[in-house]
Amino acid sequence: MTKHTRSASWQDVKTVLAQQSAPELLQLIRDVYALRPENKDFIHARVLSTEETLQPYKALIRESLYPDGTYDEPIQLARARKAISEYKKATKNPLGTLELMVYYVECGTQCTVDFGDIDAWFYESLESMFAQVVQTLQQSGQDTIDRFLPRLEAIVRQARGIGWGYYDGLSATLKAAFPQCS
């Protein structure tokens, strides 16, 4: 009979890290930083948290939702949503996260305007993200509403004529939350 060994856990790693010196920890972070571009983006977002740190996440969203036009690249909704989730985890910055969420809907809407109707799953994902943005704005201060509401109104205008009930869904969601919107 073989004895099963348990796999290492965060607690095991934490115990070892707690015994490391500051220079050793910095070297570890540097090594992780250099390992993958995603790690670098995460650390920049966590530590620097500037408008510039949004750019790699925006680029990933754009690449995922607005392919190059040659149809060689598929639309990757999950990849774009993951970029938003990773930024949120890295920074816990609600305005930056909201920016990426609005950008997600803008990119998806622009893609369908430029390339034509896609499928219901695509629009359902965009509508879901739009609804999350609207819900977040309802719980936000006036400065945040003033910053994002015009962009949401522009998305609704741009969606006019898009199939699958997309325009109707966006319009109804926005009007229900912000009746003053046209």
mmCIF file of C-alpha atoms in Angstrom:
data_model
loop_
_atom_site.group_PDB
_atom_site.id
_atom_site.type_symbol
_atom_site.label_atom_id
_atom_site.label_comp_id
_atom_site.label_asym_id
_atom_site.label_seq_id
_atom_site.Cartn_x
_atom_site.Cartn_y
_atom_site.Cartn_z
ATOM 1 C CA MET A 1 0.000 0.000 0.000
ATOM 2 C CA THR A 2 1.366 3.409 -0.962
ATOM 3 C CA LYS A 3 0.985 6.374 1.264
ATOM 4 C CA HIS A 4 -0.545 9.471 -0.375
ATOM 5 C CA THR A 5 1.373 12.664 0.192
ATOM 6 C CA ARG A 6 -0.593 15.851 0.389
ATOM 7 C CA SER A 7 0.173 18.555 -2.110
ATOM 8 C CA ALA A 8 1.644 21.845 -1.033
ATOM 9 C CA SER A 9 -0.804 24.550 -0.034
ATOM 10 C CA TRP A 10 -0.721 28.315 0.344
ATOM 11 C CA GLN A 11 -0.202 27.807 4.067
ATOM 12 C CA ASP A 12 3.000 25.871 3.366
ATOM 13 C CA VAL A 13 4.272 28.592 1.046
ATOM 14 C CA LYS A 14 3.248 31.339 3.474
ATOM 15 C CA THR A 15 5.230 29.682 6.270
ATOM 16 C CA VAL A 16 8.384 29.636 4.147
ATOM 17 C CA LEU A 17 7.891 33.170 2.838
ATOM 18 C CA ALA A 18 7.412 34.533 6.352
ATOM 19 C CA GLN A 19 10.973 33.438 7.094
ATOM 20 C CA GLN A 20 12.474 35.203 4.051
ATOM 21 C CA SER A 21 14.283 38.534 4.227
ATOM 22 C CA ALA A 22 13.013 41.588 2.341
ATOM 23 C CA PRO A 23 15.728 41.267 -0.360
ATOM 24 C CA GLU A 24 14.859 37.591 -0.846
ATOM 25 C CA LEU A 25 11.170 38.459 -1.218
ATOM 26 C CA LEU A 26 11.968 41.235 -3.679
ATOM 27 C CA GLN A 27 14.042 38.821 -5.741
ATOM 28 C CA LEU A 28 11.176 36.327 -5.762
ATOM 29 C CA ILE A 29 8.771 39.032 -6.918
ATOM 30 C CA ARG A 30 11.270 40.119 -9.574
ATOM 31 C CA ASP A 31 11.548 36.537 -10.838
ATOM 32 C CA VAL A 32 7.749 36.176 -10.994
ATOM 33 C CA TYR A 33 7.544 39.609 -12.677
ATOM 34 C CA ALA A 34 9.971 38.524 -15.402
ATOM 35 C CA LEU A 35 8.391 35.102 -15.912
ATOM 36 C CA ARG A 36 5.315 36.111 -17.945
ATOM 37 C CA PRO A 37 3.910 39.333 -19.419
ATOM 38 C CA GLU A 38 0.666 38.713 -17.512
ATOM 39 C CA ASN A 39 2.575 38.746 -14.219
ATOM 40 C CA LYS A 40 4.206 42.040 -15.162
ATOM 41 C CA ASP A 41 0.793 43.555 -16.003
ATOM 42 C CA PHE A 42 -0.663 42.260 -12.736
ATOM 43 C CA ILE A 43 2.158 43.705 -10.634
ATOM 44 C CA HIS A 44 2.024 47.029 -12.470
ATOM 45 C CA ALA A 45 -1.731 47.219 -11.905
ATOM 46 C CA ARG A 46 -1.427 46.286 -8.244
ATOM 47 C CA VAL A 47 1.488 48.531 -7.346
ATOM 48 C CA LEU A 48 1.236 51.461 -9.752
ATOM 49 C CA SER A 49 -2.526 51.581 -10.467
ATOM 50 C CA THR A 50 -2.491 54.379 -13.033
ATOM 51 C CA GLU A 51 -4.415 54.954 -16.241
ATOM 52 C CA GLU A 52 -1.446 53.438 -18.052
ATOM 53 C CA THR A 53 -1.852 50.128 -16.200
ATOM 54 C CA LEU A 54 -5.273 49.726 -17.888
ATOM 55 C CA GLN A 55 -3.702 49.555 -21.342
ATOM 56 C CA PRO A 56 -2.583 45.898 -21.413
ATOM 57 C CA TYR A 57 -6.037 44.857 -20.199
ATOM 58 C CA LYS A 58 -7.727 47.060 -22.792
ATOM 59 C CA ALA A 59 -5.480 45.612 -25.496
ATOM 60 C CA LEU A 60 -6.469 42.095 -24.466
ATOM 61 C CA ILE A 61 -10.168 43.010 -24.503
ATOM 62 C CA ARG A 62 -9.828 44.620 -27.929
ATOM 63 C CA GLU A 63 -7.948 41.621 -29.359
ATOM 64 C CA SER A 64 -10.554 39.265 -27.914
ATOM 65 C CA LEU A 65 -13.690 41.132 -29.018
ATOM 66 C CA TYR A 66 -12.596 42.880 -32.170
ATOM 67 C CA PRO A 67 -10.561 40.476 -34.311
ATOM 68 C CA ASP A 68 -8.203 41.761 -36.957
ATOM 69 C CA GLY A 69 -10.852 41.581 -39.682
ATOM 70 C CA THR A 70 -9.311 38.681 -41.549
ATOM 71 C CA TYR A 71 -11.413 36.214 -39.573
ATOM 72 C CA ASP A 72 -8.223 34.354 -38.623
ATOM 73 C CA GLU A 73 -8.825 35.263 -34.986
ATOM 74 C CA PRO A 74 -12.038 34.108 -33.304
ATOM 75 C CA ILE A 75 -13.988 36.254 -30.878
ATOM 76 C CA GLN A 76 -13.012 35.195 -27.351
ATOM 77 C CA LEU A 77 -15.560 36.502 -24.855
ATOM 78 C CA ALA A 78 -14.189 34.462 -21.945
ATOM 79 C CA ARG A 79 -10.672 35.781 -22.519
ATOM 80 C CA ALA A 80 -11.925 39.384 -22.474
ATOM 81 C CA ARG A 81 -13.979 38.803 -19.328
ATOM 82 C CA LYS A 82 -10.960 37.170 -17.690
ATOM 83 C CA ALA A 83 -8.900 40.298 -18.369
ATOM 84 C CA ILE A 84 -11.468 42.360 -16.464
ATOM 85 C CA SER A 85 -11.515 39.865 -13.609
ATOM 86 C CA GLU A 86 -7.722 39.797 -13.382
ATOM 87 C CA TYR A 87 -7.516 43.585 -13.305
ATOM 88 C CA LYS A 88 -10.171 43.709 -10.596
ATOM 89 C CA LYS A 89 -8.264 41.164 -8.498
ATOM 90 C CA ALA A 90 -4.975 42.968 -9.044
ATOM 91 C CA THR A 91 -6.156 46.442 -8.120
ATOM 92 C CA LYS A 92 -9.540 46.341 -6.409
ATOM 93 C CA ASN A 93 -9.971 49.645 -8.286
ATOM 94 C CA PRO A 94 -13.703 50.054 -8.996
ATOM 95 C CA LEU A 95 -13.281 52.904 -11.496
ATOM 96 C CA GLY A 96 -10.651 51.051 -13.503
ATOM 97 C CA THR A 97 -12.784 47.926 -13.466
ATOM 98 C CA LEU A 98 -15.811 49.919 -14.607
ATOM 99 C CA GLU A 99 -13.703 51.444 -17.377
ATOM 100 C CA LEU A 100 -12.776 47.976 -18.634
ATOM 101 C CA MET A 101 -16.377 46.771 -18.415
ATOM 102 C CA VAL A 102 -17.630 49.706 -20.503
ATOM 103 C CA TYR A 103 -14.763 49.201 -22.929
ATOM 104 C CA TYR A 104 -15.790 45.537 -23.292
ATOM 105 C CA VAL A 105 -19.273 46.573 -24.442
ATOM 106 C CA GLU A 106 -17.894 49.326 -26.670
ATOM 107 C CA CYS A 107 -15.515 46.931 -28.437
ATOM 108 C CA GLY A 108 -18.167 44.278 -28.905
ATOM 109 C CA THR A 109 -20.668 46.777 -30.237
ATOM 110 C CA GLN A 110 -18.121 48.284 -32.624
ATOM 111 C CA CYS A 111 -17.214 44.819 -33.872
ATOM 112 C CA THR A 112 -20.780 44.004 -34.803
ATOM 113 C CA VAL A 113 -21.314 47.440 -36.389
ATOM 114 C CA ASP A 114 -18.210 46.947 -38.546
ATOM 115 C CA PHE A 115 -18.568 43.250 -39.380
ATOM 116 C CA GLY A 116 -22.312 42.540 -39.153
ATOM 117 C CA ASP A 117 -24.530 40.500 -36.893
ATOM 118 C CA ILE A 118 -22.952 37.786 -34.824
ATOM 119 C CA ASP A 119 -24.836 35.207 -32.708
ATOM 120 C CA ALA A 120 -27.129 35.379 -29.702
ATOM 121 C CA TRP A 121 -24.370 34.222 -27.300
ATOM 122 C CA PHE A 122 -22.285 37.252 -28.269
ATOM 123 C CA TYR A 123 -25.073 39.744 -27.615
ATOM 124 C CA GLU A 124 -26.102 38.013 -24.403
ATOM 125 C CA SER A 125 -22.567 38.478 -23.081
ATOM 126 C CA LEU A 126 -22.496 42.149 -24.059
ATOM 127 C CA GLU A 127 -25.947 42.754 -22.556
ATOM 128 C CA SER A 128 -24.915 41.019 -19.348
ATOM 129 C CA MET A 129 -21.833 43.215 -19.012
ATOM 130 C CA PHE A 130 -23.880 46.317 -19.851
ATOM 131 C CA ALA A 131 -26.390 45.401 -17.124
ATOM 132 C CA GLN A 132 -23.535 44.985 -14.604
ATOM 133 C CA VAL A 133 -22.222 48.428 -15.521
ATOM 134 C CA VAL A 134 -25.664 50.003 -15.148
ATOM 135 C CA GLN A 135 -26.190 48.289 -11.794
ATOM 136 C CA THR A 136 -22.804 49.535 -10.582
ATOM 137 C CA LEU A 137 -23.580 53.070 -11.736
ATOM 138 C CA GLN A 138 -26.861 53.045 -9.828
ATOM 139 C CA GLN A 139 -24.831 52.568 -6.649
ATOM 140 C CA SER A 140 -22.187 55.133 -7.582
ATOM 141 C CA GLY A 141 -21.675 58.813 -6.918
ATOM 142 C CA GLN A 142 -22.647 61.520 -9.370
ATOM 143 C CA ASP A 143 -19.061 61.993 -10.622
ATOM 144 C CA THR A 144 -18.886 58.356 -11.678
ATOM 145 C CA ILE A 145 -22.329 58.521 -13.285
ATOM 146 C CA ASP A 146 -21.344 61.667 -15.180
ATOM 147 C CA ARG A 147 -18.167 59.969 -16.367
ATOM 148 C CA PHE A 148 -19.752 56.775 -17.711
ATOM 149 C CA LEU A 149 -23.414 57.489 -18.529
ATOM 150 C CA PRO A 150 -22.664 59.398 -21.763
ATOM 151 C CA ARG A 151 -20.646 56.421 -23.008
ATOM 152 C CA LEU A 152 -23.514 54.056 -22.216
ATOM 153 C CA GLU A 153 -25.922 56.319 -24.089
ATOM 154 C CA ALA A 154 -23.515 56.312 -27.055
ATOM 155 C CA ILE A 155 -23.410 52.504 -27.006
ATOM 156 C CA VAL A 156 -27.216 52.354 -27.081
ATOM 157 C CA ARG A 157 -27.332 54.786 -30.028
ATOM 158 C CA GLN A 158 -24.680 52.782 -31.853
ATOM 159 C CA ALA A 159 -26.617 49.536 -31.238
ATOM 160 C CA ARG A 160 -29.704 50.834 -33.057
ATOM 161 C CA GLY A 161 -30.411 48.414 -35.889
ATOM 162 C CA ILE A 162 -28.346 45.531 -34.516
ATOM 163 C CA GLY A 163 -30.233 42.234 -34.497
ATOM 164 C CA TRP A 164 -31.063 39.677 -31.858
ATOM 165 C CA GLY A 165 -32.901 42.273 -29.733
ATOM 166 C CA TYR A 166 -29.586 43.781 -28.699
ATOM 167 C CA TYR A 167 -30.632 47.416 -29.057
ATOM 168 C CA ASP A 168 -33.944 46.788 -27.296
ATOM 169 C CA GLY A 169 -32.217 45.059 -24.381
ATOM 170 C CA LEU A 170 -29.623 47.789 -23.888
ATOM 171 C CA SER A 171 -32.165 50.570 -24.257
ATOM 172 C CA ALA A 172 -34.597 49.004 -21.781
ATOM 173 C CA THR A 173 -31.844 48.348 -19.233
ATOM 174 C CA LEU A 174 -30.562 51.910 -19.388
ATOM 175 C CA LYS A 175 -34.015 53.546 -19.315
ATOM 176 C CA ALA A 176 -35.122 51.442 -16.346
ATOM 177 C CA ALA A 177 -32.140 52.624 -14.303
ATOM 178 C CA PHE A 178 -31.801 56.152 -15.664
ATOM 179 C CA PRO A 179 -35.200 57.317 -17.006
ATOM 180 C CA GLN A 180 -33.727 60.669 -18.034
ATOM 181 C CA CYS A 181 -31.699 58.953 -20.790
ATOM 182 C CA SER A 182 -32.989 59.427 -24.304
#
